[in-house]
Short mmCIF file of C-alpha atoms in Angstrom, two decimals:
data_model
loop_
_atom_site.label_atom_id
_atom_site.label_comp_id
_atom_site.label_asym_id
_atom_site.label_seq_id
_atom_site.Cartn_x
_atom_site.Cartn_y
_atom_site.Cartn_z
CA MET A 1 -24.57 32.92 40.10
CA ASP A 2 -25.17 32.00 43.27
CA SER A 3 -23.65 28.15 43.91
CA SER A 4 -26.28 26.75 45.39
CA HIS A 5 -28.03 26.38 42.14
CA GLN A 6 -25.44 25.46 39.52
CA PRO A 7 -26.17 22.21 38.45
CA THR A 8 -23.24 19.40 39.13
CA PHE A 9 -21.95 16.38 37.60
CA PRO A 10 -20.34 14.14 39.59
CA LEU A 11 -17.27 13.52 36.79
CA LEU A 12 -15.40 10.60 38.89
CA ARG A 13 -18.05 8.58 39.40
CA LEU A 14 -18.05 7.89 35.33
CA PRO A 15 -16.21 4.79 34.09
CA VAL A 16 -12.48 5.58 33.49
CA ASN A 17 -12.77 5.62 29.65
CA ALA A 18 -15.76 8.40 29.79
CA GLN A 19 -13.84 10.26 32.92
CA LYS A 20 -10.64 10.55 30.07
CA ASN A 21 -12.77 11.47 27.49
CA VAL A 22 -14.21 14.39 28.91
CA LEU A 23 -11.00 15.40 29.78
CA ARG A 24 -9.68 15.09 26.45
CA SER A 25 -12.68 17.25 25.51
CA MET A 26 -11.48 20.22 27.95
CA GLU A 27 -9.54 23.42 27.08
CA ILE A 28 -6.44 22.92 28.18
CA MET A 29 -6.84 25.58 30.21
CA ASP A 30 -9.36 24.35 31.98
CA ILE A 31 -7.62 20.85 32.15
CA TRP A 32 -5.21 23.17 34.36
CA SER A 33 -7.22 24.16 36.56
CA LEU A 34 -9.20 20.73 36.67
CA SER A 35 -5.63 19.15 37.51
CA LEU A 36 -4.84 21.70 40.53
CA CYS A 37 -8.31 20.13 42.73
CA SER A 38 -7.17 17.56 44.23
CA LYS A 39 -4.68 14.32 43.51
CA THR A 40 -6.97 12.68 41.95
CA THR A 41 -8.03 14.54 39.36
CA LYS A 42 -4.07 15.46 38.98
CA VAL A 43 -3.71 11.60 38.20
CA LEU A 44 -6.76 12.20 36.05
CA ALA A 45 -5.12 15.25 33.88
CA LYS A 46 -1.94 12.65 33.68
CA SER A 47 -3.26 9.76 32.59
CA ILE A 48 -4.35 12.00 29.24
CA ASN A 49 -0.76 11.69 28.32
CA LEU A 50 -0.37 15.75 27.54
CA LYS A 51 3.19 15.60 25.31
CA PRO A 52 4.03 18.68 24.41
CA LYS A 53 7.45 18.83 21.99
CA SER A 54 10.03 20.71 23.71
CA CYS A 55 10.14 23.02 26.99
CA VAL A 56 12.23 25.83 27.85
CA VAL A 57 12.67 27.12 31.11
CA ARG A 58 13.55 30.89 31.80
CA LEU A 59 15.51 32.21 34.80
CA ASP A 60 15.24 35.85 35.35
CA GLY A 61 13.92 36.58 38.55
CA LEU A 62 11.01 34.48 38.71
CA VAL A 63 10.83 31.00 36.85
CA ASP A 64 9.24 30.89 33.47
CA SER A 65 8.52 27.96 31.40
CA THR A 66 6.81 27.48 28.29
CA VAL A 67 5.66 23.81 26.40
CA ASN A 68 5.25 23.85 22.72
CA SER A 69 3.09 21.46 21.06
CA GLN A 70 2.38 21.53 17.65
CA ASP A 71 -0.79 23.52 18.43
CA PHE A 72 -0.49 25.91 21.42
CA THR A 73 1.63 26.75 23.91
CA ILE A 74 1.60 27.01 27.85
CA GLN A 75 4.00 29.26 28.98
CA LEU A 76 4.10 28.97 33.30
CA GLN A 77 5.49 31.94 34.90
CA VAL A 78 6.36 31.72 38.78
CA TYR A 79 6.68 34.74 40.71
CA PRO A 80 8.21 35.37 44.14
CA ASP A 81 6.82 36.52 47.43
CA ARG A 82 7.78 39.90 47.32
CA ASN A 83 6.87 40.71 51.00
CA ALA A 84 9.44 38.08 51.95
CA GLN A 85 12.39 38.96 49.95
CA THR A 86 14.19 40.56 53.17
CA MET A 87 14.26 37.32 55.10
CA PRO A 88 17.36 36.56 56.07
CA ASN A 89 17.77 33.94 54.14
CA ARG A 90 15.88 34.27 50.61
CA LYS A 91 16.37 30.65 49.26
CA LYS A 92 13.32 29.67 51.33
CA GLN A 93 12.03 32.63 49.71
CA LYS A 94 8.35 30.96 48.38
CA ALA A 95 6.44 31.56 45.26
CA ASP A 96 3.79 33.87 45.73
CA TYR A 97 1.18 33.11 42.34
CA VAL A 98 1.65 31.98 39.24
CA ILE A 99 0.30 33.23 35.04
CA ILE A 100 -0.27 30.70 33.18
CA THR A 101 -0.56 31.71 29.59
CA TYR A 102 -2.55 29.89 27.00
CA THR A 103 -1.23 30.74 23.24
CA GLU A 104 -3.06 29.13 20.24
CA ILE A 105 -2.71 30.55 16.53
CA SER A 106 -4.79 32.57 16.73
CA SER A 107 -5.83 33.50 20.22
CA SER A 108 -3.91 33.90 23.84
CA GLU A 109 -5.55 33.31 27.09
CA SER A 110 -4.26 34.14 31.01
CA LYS A 111 -5.01 33.35 34.43
CA VAL A 112 -3.64 33.94 37.81
CA TYR A 113 -3.58 31.10 40.35
CA ARG A 114 -2.36 30.49 43.99
CA SER A 115 -2.29 27.34 46.07
CA LYS A 116 -2.16 26.45 49.39
CA ASN A 117 -0.44 23.47 48.21
CA PHE A 118 2.13 25.02 46.56
CA LYS A 119 4.65 26.74 48.19
CA THR A 120 8.03 27.07 46.68
CA ALA A 121 8.62 28.02 42.58
CA GLY A 122 10.01 24.36 42.28
CA ASP A 123 6.32 22.98 43.72
CA TRP A 124 5.24 24.51 40.92
CA PHE A 125 6.89 23.67 38.73
CA CYS A 126 7.30 19.78 39.20
CA HIS A 127 3.08 20.14 39.36
CA PHE A 128 3.54 22.04 35.70
CA SER A 129 6.54 19.12 34.68
CA SER A 130 4.16 15.86 35.99
CA ILE A 131 1.06 17.32 33.94
CA PHE A 132 3.20 18.06 30.35
CA HIS A 133 5.72 14.68 31.27
CA ILE A 134 8.23 17.24 30.61
CA SER A 135 11.79 15.05 31.54
CA SER A 136 13.95 17.35 29.10
CA VAL A 137 14.20 20.51 28.93
CA ASN A 138 15.39 22.01 25.20
CA ARG A 139 16.75 25.25 26.47
CA LEU A 140 17.32 26.56 30.06
CA GLU A 141 18.22 29.90 30.15
CA MET A 142 19.89 31.79 32.97
CA VAL A 143 19.51 35.33 33.20
CA GLN A 144 19.09 36.53 36.89
CA PHE A 145 20.01 34.03 39.53
CA CYS A 146 16.89 33.25 41.01
CA TYR A 147 16.81 33.01 44.37
CA PHE A 148 13.52 31.08 45.11
CA LEU A 149 14.22 28.11 43.34
CA SER A 150 17.23 25.52 43.31
CA VAL A 151 18.16 24.32 39.85
CA LYS A 152 20.06 21.52 40.44
CA GLU A 153 17.39 20.59 42.61
CA THR A 154 14.13 20.80 40.85
CA LEU A 155 15.76 19.60 37.13
CA LYS A 156 18.22 16.71 39.00
CA ARG A 157 16.29 14.40 36.82
CA MET A 158 15.74 15.91 34.18
CA GLU A 159 17.62 15.91 30.23
CA ILE A 160 19.07 19.13 29.36
CA ARG A 161 19.75 19.98 26.13
CA ASN A 162 21.08 23.07 25.75
CA ILE A 163 22.24 26.10 28.45
CA TRP A 164 22.23 29.77 27.88
CA ILE A 165 24.76 31.58 30.48
CA TYR A 166 23.72 35.39 29.39
CA GLU A 167 25.79 38.29 30.45
CA THR A 168 23.49 39.99 32.91
CA LEU A 169 23.83 36.07 35.36
CA GLN A 170 26.14 37.02 38.14
CA ALA A 171 29.59 35.05 37.50
CA VAL A 172 29.51 33.52 40.33
CA HIS A 173 25.76 32.35 40.00
CA ALA A 174 26.92 30.84 36.60
CA ARG A 175 29.96 29.11 37.94
CA LYS A 176 27.90 27.31 40.80
CA ILE A 177 25.19 26.14 37.89
CA LEU A 178 27.96 24.97 35.21
CA ILE A 179 29.42 22.28 37.07
CA PRO A 180 25.98 20.65 38.48
CA LEU A 181 24.69 20.80 34.81
CA SER A 182 27.59 19.64 33.02
CA ARG A 183 25.12 16.92 32.23
CA ALA A 184 23.96 18.69 29.46
CA LYS A 185 24.49 18.76 26.05
CA SER A 186 25.78 21.94 24.90
CA ILE A 187 25.55 25.07 26.17
CA ILE A 188 26.07 29.02 25.03
CA LEU A 189 28.19 30.89 27.40
CA ALA A 190 27.50 34.63 26.76
CA LYS A 191 30.09 35.72 29.34
CA ASN A 192 33.22 34.04 31.03
CA PRO A 193 32.47 33.39 35.00
CA TYR A 194 36.23 31.93 35.14
CA ILE A 195 39.02 34.17 36.78
CA SER A 196 41.34 30.91 36.56
CA VAL A 197 42.36 29.22 34.07
CA TYR A 198 41.93 25.94 35.71
CA GLU A 199 38.12 26.16 36.73
CA LYS A 200 37.67 27.72 32.94
CA ARG A 201 39.26 24.32 32.12
CA ARG A 202 37.02 22.52 34.44
CA VAL A 203 34.36 23.32 32.40
CA LEU A 204 35.62 22.69 29.03
CA VAL A 205 36.80 19.35 29.40
CA GLN A 206 32.68 18.06 30.40
CA ASN A 207 32.40 16.55 27.42
CA TRP A 208 29.42 18.88 25.76
CA LEU A 209 27.74 17.84 22.57
CA GLY A 210 28.99 21.60 21.56
CA LEU A 211 29.82 25.06 22.80
CA ASN A 212 29.30 28.50 21.80
CA LEU A 213 31.44 30.41 23.48
CA ASN A 214 30.77 34.52 23.21
CA ASN A 215 32.58 38.01 24.39
CA GLU A 216 35.37 36.89 26.51
CA PHE A 217 35.66 33.14 26.97
CA LEU A 218 38.17 32.54 24.56
CA ILE A 219 39.80 29.55 23.64
CA THR A 220 43.55 29.28 23.20
CA ILE A 221 45.29 26.06 20.93
CA ASP A 222 45.51 24.06 24.34
CA ASP A 223 42.00 23.91 25.35
CA LEU A 224 40.57 23.23 21.67
CA LEU A 225 42.54 20.32 22.04
CA MET A 226 41.45 19.32 25.15
CA THR A 227 38.14 19.50 24.76
CA ASN A 228 35.41 16.48 23.51
CA CYS A 229 33.11 18.08 22.36
CA THR A 230 31.42 18.18 18.43
CA TYR A 231 30.22 21.71 17.93
CA LEU A 232 32.36 24.65 19.19
CA ILE A 233 32.02 28.74 18.16
CA SER A 234 34.15 30.34 19.56
CA TRP A 235 33.48 33.91 17.94
CA TRP A 236 36.10 36.28 19.95
CA SER A 237 39.15 34.09 20.12
CA GLU A 238 41.50 36.04 17.84
CA TRP A 239 43.90 33.38 16.78
CA PRO A 240 46.29 33.99 14.03
CA GLN A 241 46.67 32.44 10.40
CA GLU A 242 49.93 30.33 11.78
CA MET A 243 47.96 29.35 14.72
CA ILE A 244 45.15 28.21 13.10
CA ASN A 245 48.26 25.91 10.69
CA ARG A 246 49.65 24.40 13.79
CA TRP A 247 46.13 23.05 14.69
CA LEU A 248 45.48 21.78 11.06
CA LYS A 249 48.63 19.45 11.05
CA LEU A 250 47.28 18.14 14.63
CA TRP A 251 43.71 17.61 13.67
CA ARG A 252 45.55 16.18 10.61
CA SER A 253 47.68 13.80 12.90
CA GLY A 254 44.31 12.91 14.74
CA SER A 255 43.72 15.02 17.73
CA ASN A 256 39.79 16.54 18.46
CA ARG A 257 39.34 13.32 16.33
CA ASN A 258 34.80 13.79 17.61
CA LEU A 259 35.19 17.86 16.07
CA LYS A 260 32.59 18.16 12.87
CA TYR A 261 32.36 22.13 13.54
CA LEU A 262 34.46 24.82 14.63
CA VAL A 263 34.28 28.83 13.77
CA LEU A 264 36.91 30.87 14.97
CA ALA A 265 37.97 34.96 14.81
CA ILE A 266 41.19 34.59 12.46
CA ILE A 267 44.18 37.06 12.34
CA GLY A 268 45.24 36.87 9.03
CA THR A 269 43.73 36.05 5.58
CA ASP A 270 46.12 34.55 3.82
CA PRO A 271 45.52 30.73 2.62
CA ASN A 272 49.33 30.05 1.68
CA VAL A 273 50.05 30.33 5.71
CA ILE A 274 46.90 28.24 6.94
CA LEU A 275 47.80 25.66 4.58
CA LYS A 276 50.97 25.55 4.78
CA GLY A 277 52.25 21.90 4.68
CA ILE A 278 49.30 20.95 4.15
CA LYS A 279 47.84 18.55 0.80
CA TYR A 280 44.44 20.62 -0.11
CA GLN A 281 42.12 21.00 -3.25
CA VAL A 282 40.64 24.52 -3.80
CA VAL A 283 36.97 24.12 -3.91
CA PRO A 284 34.91 26.65 -6.51
CA GLU A 285 32.96 29.37 -4.72
CA SER A 286 30.41 28.50 -7.17
CA THR A 287 30.37 25.01 -5.51
CA VAL A 288 27.83 25.08 -2.44
CA GLN A 289 28.16 22.18 0.33
CA ILE A 290 25.79 21.71 3.33
CA PHE A 291 26.82 21.04 6.86
CA ASP A 292 24.37 19.15 8.63
CA GLY A 293 24.01 19.63 12.36
CA ASN A 294 20.83 18.61 13.05
CA ASP A 295 22.44 17.71 16.45
CA MET A 296 23.34 20.70 17.06
CA GLY A 297 20.83 22.27 18.80
CA ASP A 298 20.16 25.80 19.76
CA LEU A 299 23.87 26.88 19.10
CA ARG A 300 23.70 27.73 15.13
CA ASN A 301 21.02 26.86 12.73
CA ARG A 302 20.84 23.41 11.72
CA THR A 303 21.90 23.61 8.53
CA GLU A 304 24.77 25.83 6.60
CA GLU A 305 25.67 26.55 3.55
CA VAL A 306 29.66 26.23 2.83
CA LYS A 307 30.51 27.92 -0.01
CA GLY A 308 33.82 27.62 -1.81
CA GLY A 309 37.11 26.94 0.58
CA PHE A 310 39.73 24.56 0.54
CA ASP A 311 39.46 20.42 1.26
CA ILE A 312 41.71 18.98 3.49
CA TRP A 313 41.96 15.23 5.04
CA ARG A 314 42.86 13.82 7.88
CA ASN A 315 45.40 11.15 7.91
CA ASP A 316 42.42 7.75 8.37
CA GLY A 317 40.95 10.31 4.69
CA VAL A 318 38.16 11.42 6.36
CA ARG A 319 37.59 15.18 4.38
CA ALA A 320 36.76 18.74 5.73
CA THR A 321 36.68 21.77 4.29
CA VAL A 322 38.38 24.76 5.80
CA ALA A 323 37.04 28.37 4.33
CA ILE A 324 37.78 32.22 5.84
CA LYS A 325 34.59 34.93 5.88
CA ASP A 326 33.92 37.81 6.48
CA HIS A 327 31.37 38.19 9.35
CA LEU A 328 30.51 40.85 11.42
CA ASP A 329 33.44 42.70 10.21
CA HIS A 330 35.53 39.89 11.28
CA TRP A 331 37.16 37.03 9.55
CA ARG A 332 36.41 33.56 11.52
CA PHE A 333 38.05 30.29 10.18
CA GLN A 334 35.06 27.69 9.33
CA PHE A 335 35.92 23.75 9.60
CA CYS A 336 33.03 21.32 8.51
CA LEU A 337 34.36 17.29 8.58
CA TRP A 338 32.21 15.49 6.42
CA PRO A 339 30.78 12.48 7.09
CA MET B 1 -45.09 -5.79 29.10
CA SER B 2 -46.38 -6.46 25.85
CA VAL B 3 -44.67 -5.53 22.65
CA GLU B 4 -47.39 -3.39 21.24
CA ASN B 5 -47.79 -1.18 24.45
CA ALA B 6 -43.74 -1.13 24.09
CA PRO B 7 -42.54 2.79 22.89
CA VAL B 8 -41.41 3.01 19.59
CA VAL B 9 -38.55 5.01 18.33
CA ASP B 10 -39.90 7.37 15.52
CA VAL B 11 -37.50 5.95 12.35
CA ASP B 12 -37.65 7.40 9.20
CA GLU B 13 -38.48 4.23 6.62
CA ALA B 14 -37.47 5.92 3.64
CA ALA B 15 -33.55 6.71 4.56
CA ILE B 16 -33.16 2.59 5.25
CA PRO B 17 -32.46 0.96 2.33
CA VAL B 18 -34.61 -2.21 1.50
CA GLU B 19 -32.39 -5.17 1.89
CA LYS B 20 -31.77 -3.55 5.25
CA LYS B 21 -34.92 -3.04 6.53
CA MET B 22 -34.69 -5.55 9.75
CA TYR B 23 -35.95 -4.21 13.43
CA TYR B 24 -34.67 -5.93 16.34
CA ARG B 25 -36.25 -5.87 19.88
CA PHE B 26 -34.23 -4.90 23.13
CA GLU B 27 -35.61 -4.73 26.18
CA SER B 28 -34.64 -1.81 29.01
CA ASN B 29 -34.21 -3.07 33.32
CA ASP B 30 -37.73 -1.84 33.33
CA LYS B 31 -39.32 -3.93 31.05
CA LYS B 32 -39.47 -1.36 28.41
CA GLU B 33 -39.29 -2.99 24.97
CA PHE B 34 -37.96 -0.95 21.68
CA ARG B 35 -37.44 -1.67 18.14
CA VAL B 36 -34.01 -0.42 16.59
CA SER B 37 -32.89 -0.74 12.65
CA GLU B 38 -29.82 -3.44 11.84
CA LEU B 39 -28.06 -0.01 10.79
CA ALA B 40 -29.05 1.78 13.92
CA ILE B 41 -27.83 -0.96 16.15
CA GLN B 42 -23.92 -0.73 13.47
CA GLN B 43 -23.68 2.60 15.54
CA SER B 44 -23.21 0.36 19.07
CA GLU B 45 -19.71 -2.26 18.50
CA THR B 46 -21.54 -4.08 21.63
CA LEU B 47 -25.09 -4.17 20.18
CA ASN B 48 -23.76 -4.80 16.59
CA ARG B 49 -21.20 -8.21 17.96
CA LEU B 50 -24.50 -8.99 20.13
CA VAL B 51 -26.75 -9.53 17.18
CA GLU B 52 -24.34 -10.77 15.05
CA ALA B 53 -23.00 -13.49 17.18
CA MET B 54 -27.12 -14.50 17.68
CA GLY B 55 -28.00 -14.55 13.58
CA TYR B 56 -31.23 -13.51 13.95
CA THR B 57 -33.30 -14.19 10.91
CA SER B 58 -36.86 -11.59 10.36
CA GLU B 59 -38.79 -14.28 12.00
CA ASP B 60 -36.55 -14.97 14.80
CA VAL B 61 -36.67 -11.34 15.84
CA GLU B 62 -40.52 -11.51 16.03
CA ASN B 63 -40.50 -14.89 18.09
CA LYS B 64 -38.14 -14.98 19.64
CA PRO B 65 -37.88 -13.04 23.08
CA ALA B 66 -36.66 -9.33 23.01
CA ILE B 67 -32.73 -8.81 23.35
CA ALA B 68 -32.58 -7.80 26.82
CA ILE B 69 -30.10 -4.91 28.77
CA GLU B 70 -30.12 -5.19 32.48
CA ASN B 71 -27.66 -1.91 33.05
CA ILE B 72 -29.80 0.77 31.00
CA ASP B 73 -33.09 1.74 32.30
CA GLY B 74 -35.99 2.64 29.39
CA LYS B 75 -35.96 6.33 30.18
CA THR B 76 -31.94 6.33 29.03
CA LEU B 77 -32.33 3.90 26.43
CA LYS B 78 -34.62 5.75 24.28
CA LEU B 79 -32.49 8.28 24.26
CA VAL B 80 -29.98 6.22 23.37
CA PHE B 81 -31.54 4.66 20.08
CA GLN B 82 -33.21 8.05 19.15
CA TRP B 83 -29.78 8.91 18.41
CA CYS B 84 -28.60 5.71 16.92
CA GLU B 85 -31.38 6.07 14.69
CA HIS B 86 -30.54 9.74 13.85
CA HIS B 87 -26.65 8.62 13.02
CA LYS B 88 -26.93 5.78 11.16
CA GLY B 89 -24.73 4.77 8.01
CA GLU B 90 -22.40 7.30 9.30
CA ALA B 91 -19.10 6.18 9.82
CA ILE B 92 -17.98 5.76 13.32
CA PRO B 93 -15.12 8.12 14.24
CA VAL B 94 -11.24 6.93 14.72
CA ASP B 95 -9.26 8.51 17.75
CA ASP B 96 -6.55 10.31 16.93
CA GLY B 97 -5.14 10.91 20.08
CA SER B 98 -4.90 14.84 19.93
CA VAL B 99 -5.94 17.23 23.30
CA PRO B 100 -8.43 19.11 23.20
CA LYS B 101 -10.15 16.74 21.16
CA ILE B 102 -12.18 18.73 17.99
CA VAL B 103 -16.02 17.67 18.80
CA GLU B 104 -18.86 19.77 17.78
CA ILE B 105 -22.16 18.87 19.07
CA PRO B 106 -24.72 18.90 16.34
CA GLU B 107 -28.05 20.77 16.59
CA PHE B 108 -29.90 17.52 16.75
CA ASP B 109 -27.55 16.06 19.43
CA ALA B 110 -27.90 19.09 21.84
CA LYS B 111 -31.26 18.92 21.64
CA LEU B 112 -31.12 15.34 22.38
CA MET B 113 -29.10 15.73 25.37
CA ASP B 114 -31.03 19.20 26.55
CA ILE B 115 -31.77 17.03 29.62
CA ASP B 116 -30.80 16.98 33.72
CA ASN B 117 -27.17 16.33 34.27
CA GLY B 118 -28.79 12.84 35.98
CA LEU B 119 -29.78 11.31 33.32
CA LEU B 120 -27.13 12.94 31.25
CA PHE B 121 -24.80 10.91 34.14
CA LYS B 122 -27.06 7.60 32.81
CA LEU B 123 -26.69 7.97 29.33
CA ILE B 124 -22.87 8.71 29.26
CA TRP B 125 -22.70 5.62 30.77
CA ALA B 126 -24.87 3.76 28.53
CA ALA B 127 -22.91 5.46 25.50
CA ASP B 128 -19.29 3.55 27.20
CA TYR B 129 -21.10 0.19 27.78
CA LEU B 130 -22.67 -0.09 24.47
CA ASN B 131 -19.33 1.21 23.19
CA ILE B 132 -21.21 4.45 20.98
CA VAL B 133 -18.10 6.40 19.75
CA GLN B 134 -19.75 9.40 18.63
CA LEU B 135 -22.50 9.38 21.51
CA LEU B 136 -19.75 9.21 24.15
CA ASN B 137 -17.72 11.45 22.44
CA VAL B 138 -20.70 14.25 22.25
CA SER B 139 -21.95 13.84 25.67
CA CYS B 140 -18.54 14.08 26.86
CA LYS B 141 -18.28 17.30 25.53
CA LYS B 142 -21.11 18.14 27.06
CA VAL B 143 -19.73 18.12 30.19
CA ALA B 144 -16.33 18.87 29.57
CA ASN B 145 -17.94 22.82 28.28
CA MET B 146 -19.42 22.62 31.62
CA ALA B 147 -15.65 23.47 33.14
CA GLN B 148 -15.30 26.44 30.40
CA GLY B 149 -13.05 29.19 32.60
CA LYS B 150 -13.88 27.86 36.24
CA THR B 151 -11.36 28.24 38.57
CA PRO B 152 -10.69 25.62 41.06
CA ALA B 153 -12.99 26.35 43.51
CA GLN B 154 -15.41 26.41 41.01
CA LEU B 155 -14.84 22.87 39.38
CA ARG B 156 -14.61 21.70 42.67
CA ARG B 157 -18.38 22.47 43.48
CA VAL B 158 -19.40 21.69 39.63
CA TYR B 159 -17.61 18.76 39.22
CA LEU B 160 -18.06 17.15 42.80
CA LEU B 161 -14.42 16.38 43.75
CA PRO B 162 -13.60 15.71 47.11
CA SER B 163 -10.82 17.09 48.41
CA ASP B 164 -7.53 15.21 49.19
CA GLU B 165 -9.31 14.73 53.21
CA GLU B 166 -12.21 13.37 52.25
CA ASP B 167 -10.19 10.83 49.93
CA GLU B 168 -8.10 9.63 52.74
CA ALA B 169 -11.51 9.94 54.99
CA ALA B 170 -12.86 7.43 52.10
CA LYS B 171 -10.20 5.25 51.20
CA ARG B 172 -9.87 4.30 55.49
CA ALA B 173 -13.84 4.08 55.70
CA ALA B 174 -13.72 1.53 52.96
CA GLN B 175 -10.88 0.00 54.50
CA GLU B 176 -12.70 -0.27 57.58
CA ALA B 177 -16.04 -1.44 56.18
CA GLN B 178 -13.52 -4.63 54.45
CA ASP B 179 -14.24 -8.30 55.19
CA PRO B 180 -13.91 -8.81 59.23
CA ARG B 181 -11.24 -11.78 58.91
CA ALA B 182 -8.93 -9.49 56.90
CA ARG B 183 -9.20 -7.08 59.08
CA GLU B 184 -8.38 -9.44 61.78
CA VAL B 185 -5.63 -9.99 59.76
CA GLU B 186 -4.01 -7.29 59.38
CA GLU B 187 -4.46 -5.74 62.94
CA GLU B 188 -2.58 -9.26 63.71
CA PHE B 189 0.24 -8.21 61.49
CA GLU B 190 0.38 -5.30 62.59
CA GLU B 191 0.73 -6.58 66.62
CA ARG B 192 3.99 -8.58 65.09
CA LYS B 193 5.23 -6.21 64.21
CA ARG B 194 5.48 -4.25 67.46
CA GLN B 195 6.28 -6.94 68.90
CA GLY B 196 9.68 -7.02 66.46
CA GLY B 197 8.94 -10.34 64.68
CA ASN B 198 10.00 -10.73 61.94
CA SER B 199 8.03 -13.90 59.98
CA PHE B 200 4.37 -13.83 59.75
CA PHE B 201 3.76 -17.38 59.17
#
């Protein structure tokens, strides 16, 4: 259709209340398109307070951000300008285009956008976070280093709840990211990016709420004693049962006071060795206690069933249950503190 | 314009309860007069409050001059009252704050709003001014539907959106057109600032 015959409507001359009503009656994709028209329309789009519940940012060669609401999901994928990839300074690499995908229960729609005003991935992400009022990132997934987005700069004003460092992320880049983002609440490390013990401990001593350490990231009893986290999961740190016993005695006297949940791999399953010299009470296997780790974020399941085990007490009377479980062909030592 | 010649909105009298059978007279800014049932007026929060505050009896309605609505012309007001009469007695929707807002345009409303965009623009202004929630919702939905599937460039054309540069130019022009004395004061202030003076007064 020839645009000259297209009927027009002076949207911005309506009363403000009606302008907002029009925008709220639009599809989300149309609101996004409108927000790109000018500064005025951006302000208008912001004013209708689209506030999704959660935001996940995934860096995997491209910037992939997803916001979830009760009724819909919006995904922003920013692609780099491949032609400019050979440039000497890849940090200055520009964003080429973005794909926005809107998903409802029954349908999904994608659109490609290019803009002269948005030169970098950071520009697009800032616009996206501005329209959807994103002030916190529930999960930042670092799969591969993203040359065309400065994570430190772009996310500097945002609260980051969880960081996932994937095995595919190079150690040098993981190290660069971890210290600036130490204000995040919890972290899942699929690899150990540190060579020296000193460097590793620099990460462990940050005040994380939770740590989930996989594969090569092994912790010793000294590491555990110096952490201040509430939830700690180390799938592959195999501790001899005598060492567990030593730590339990230290915990009983007041070490790791903030720790509520701990999972470690264990060598040996003899309760007489693990609980040697510790007053305990056997919990029947038929007794199921529910551990509520609601603030654990993405570290593990929010609630966990603890079947049986042994109840032990700290010197101030606080009760915890320890249990030895067979999990993925390994014996795991599980520690849960009760309020 | 005399009362006899005034256009009267078709009213289904059988649908009106006996005790509510009172018709108010309104006059548009181009002196067109309308008779509207009390029940239909309830759709407009503004008019409903107005007539309540006036406390008119049936005799007052006939003897006193029609209530003037100065911001709205006869053509628009006719559409507004047609809508109110059709939807009289219906519950006024409560906004739950959801986005996208779920609004369906009924067949009657779609036919009523089968008008040019100029008149639709006036209708929205009238619905907003008279605070007729559902009429505002359906008319805004019609405008929102114009955006469906359009690119930013197409939206600029459809909604006559000025670019950032045009906005800046309009702002500058508005500043230049402001009160000459205020402009003089501003210039003087700028001049003193250039000369390095800290205090203006």
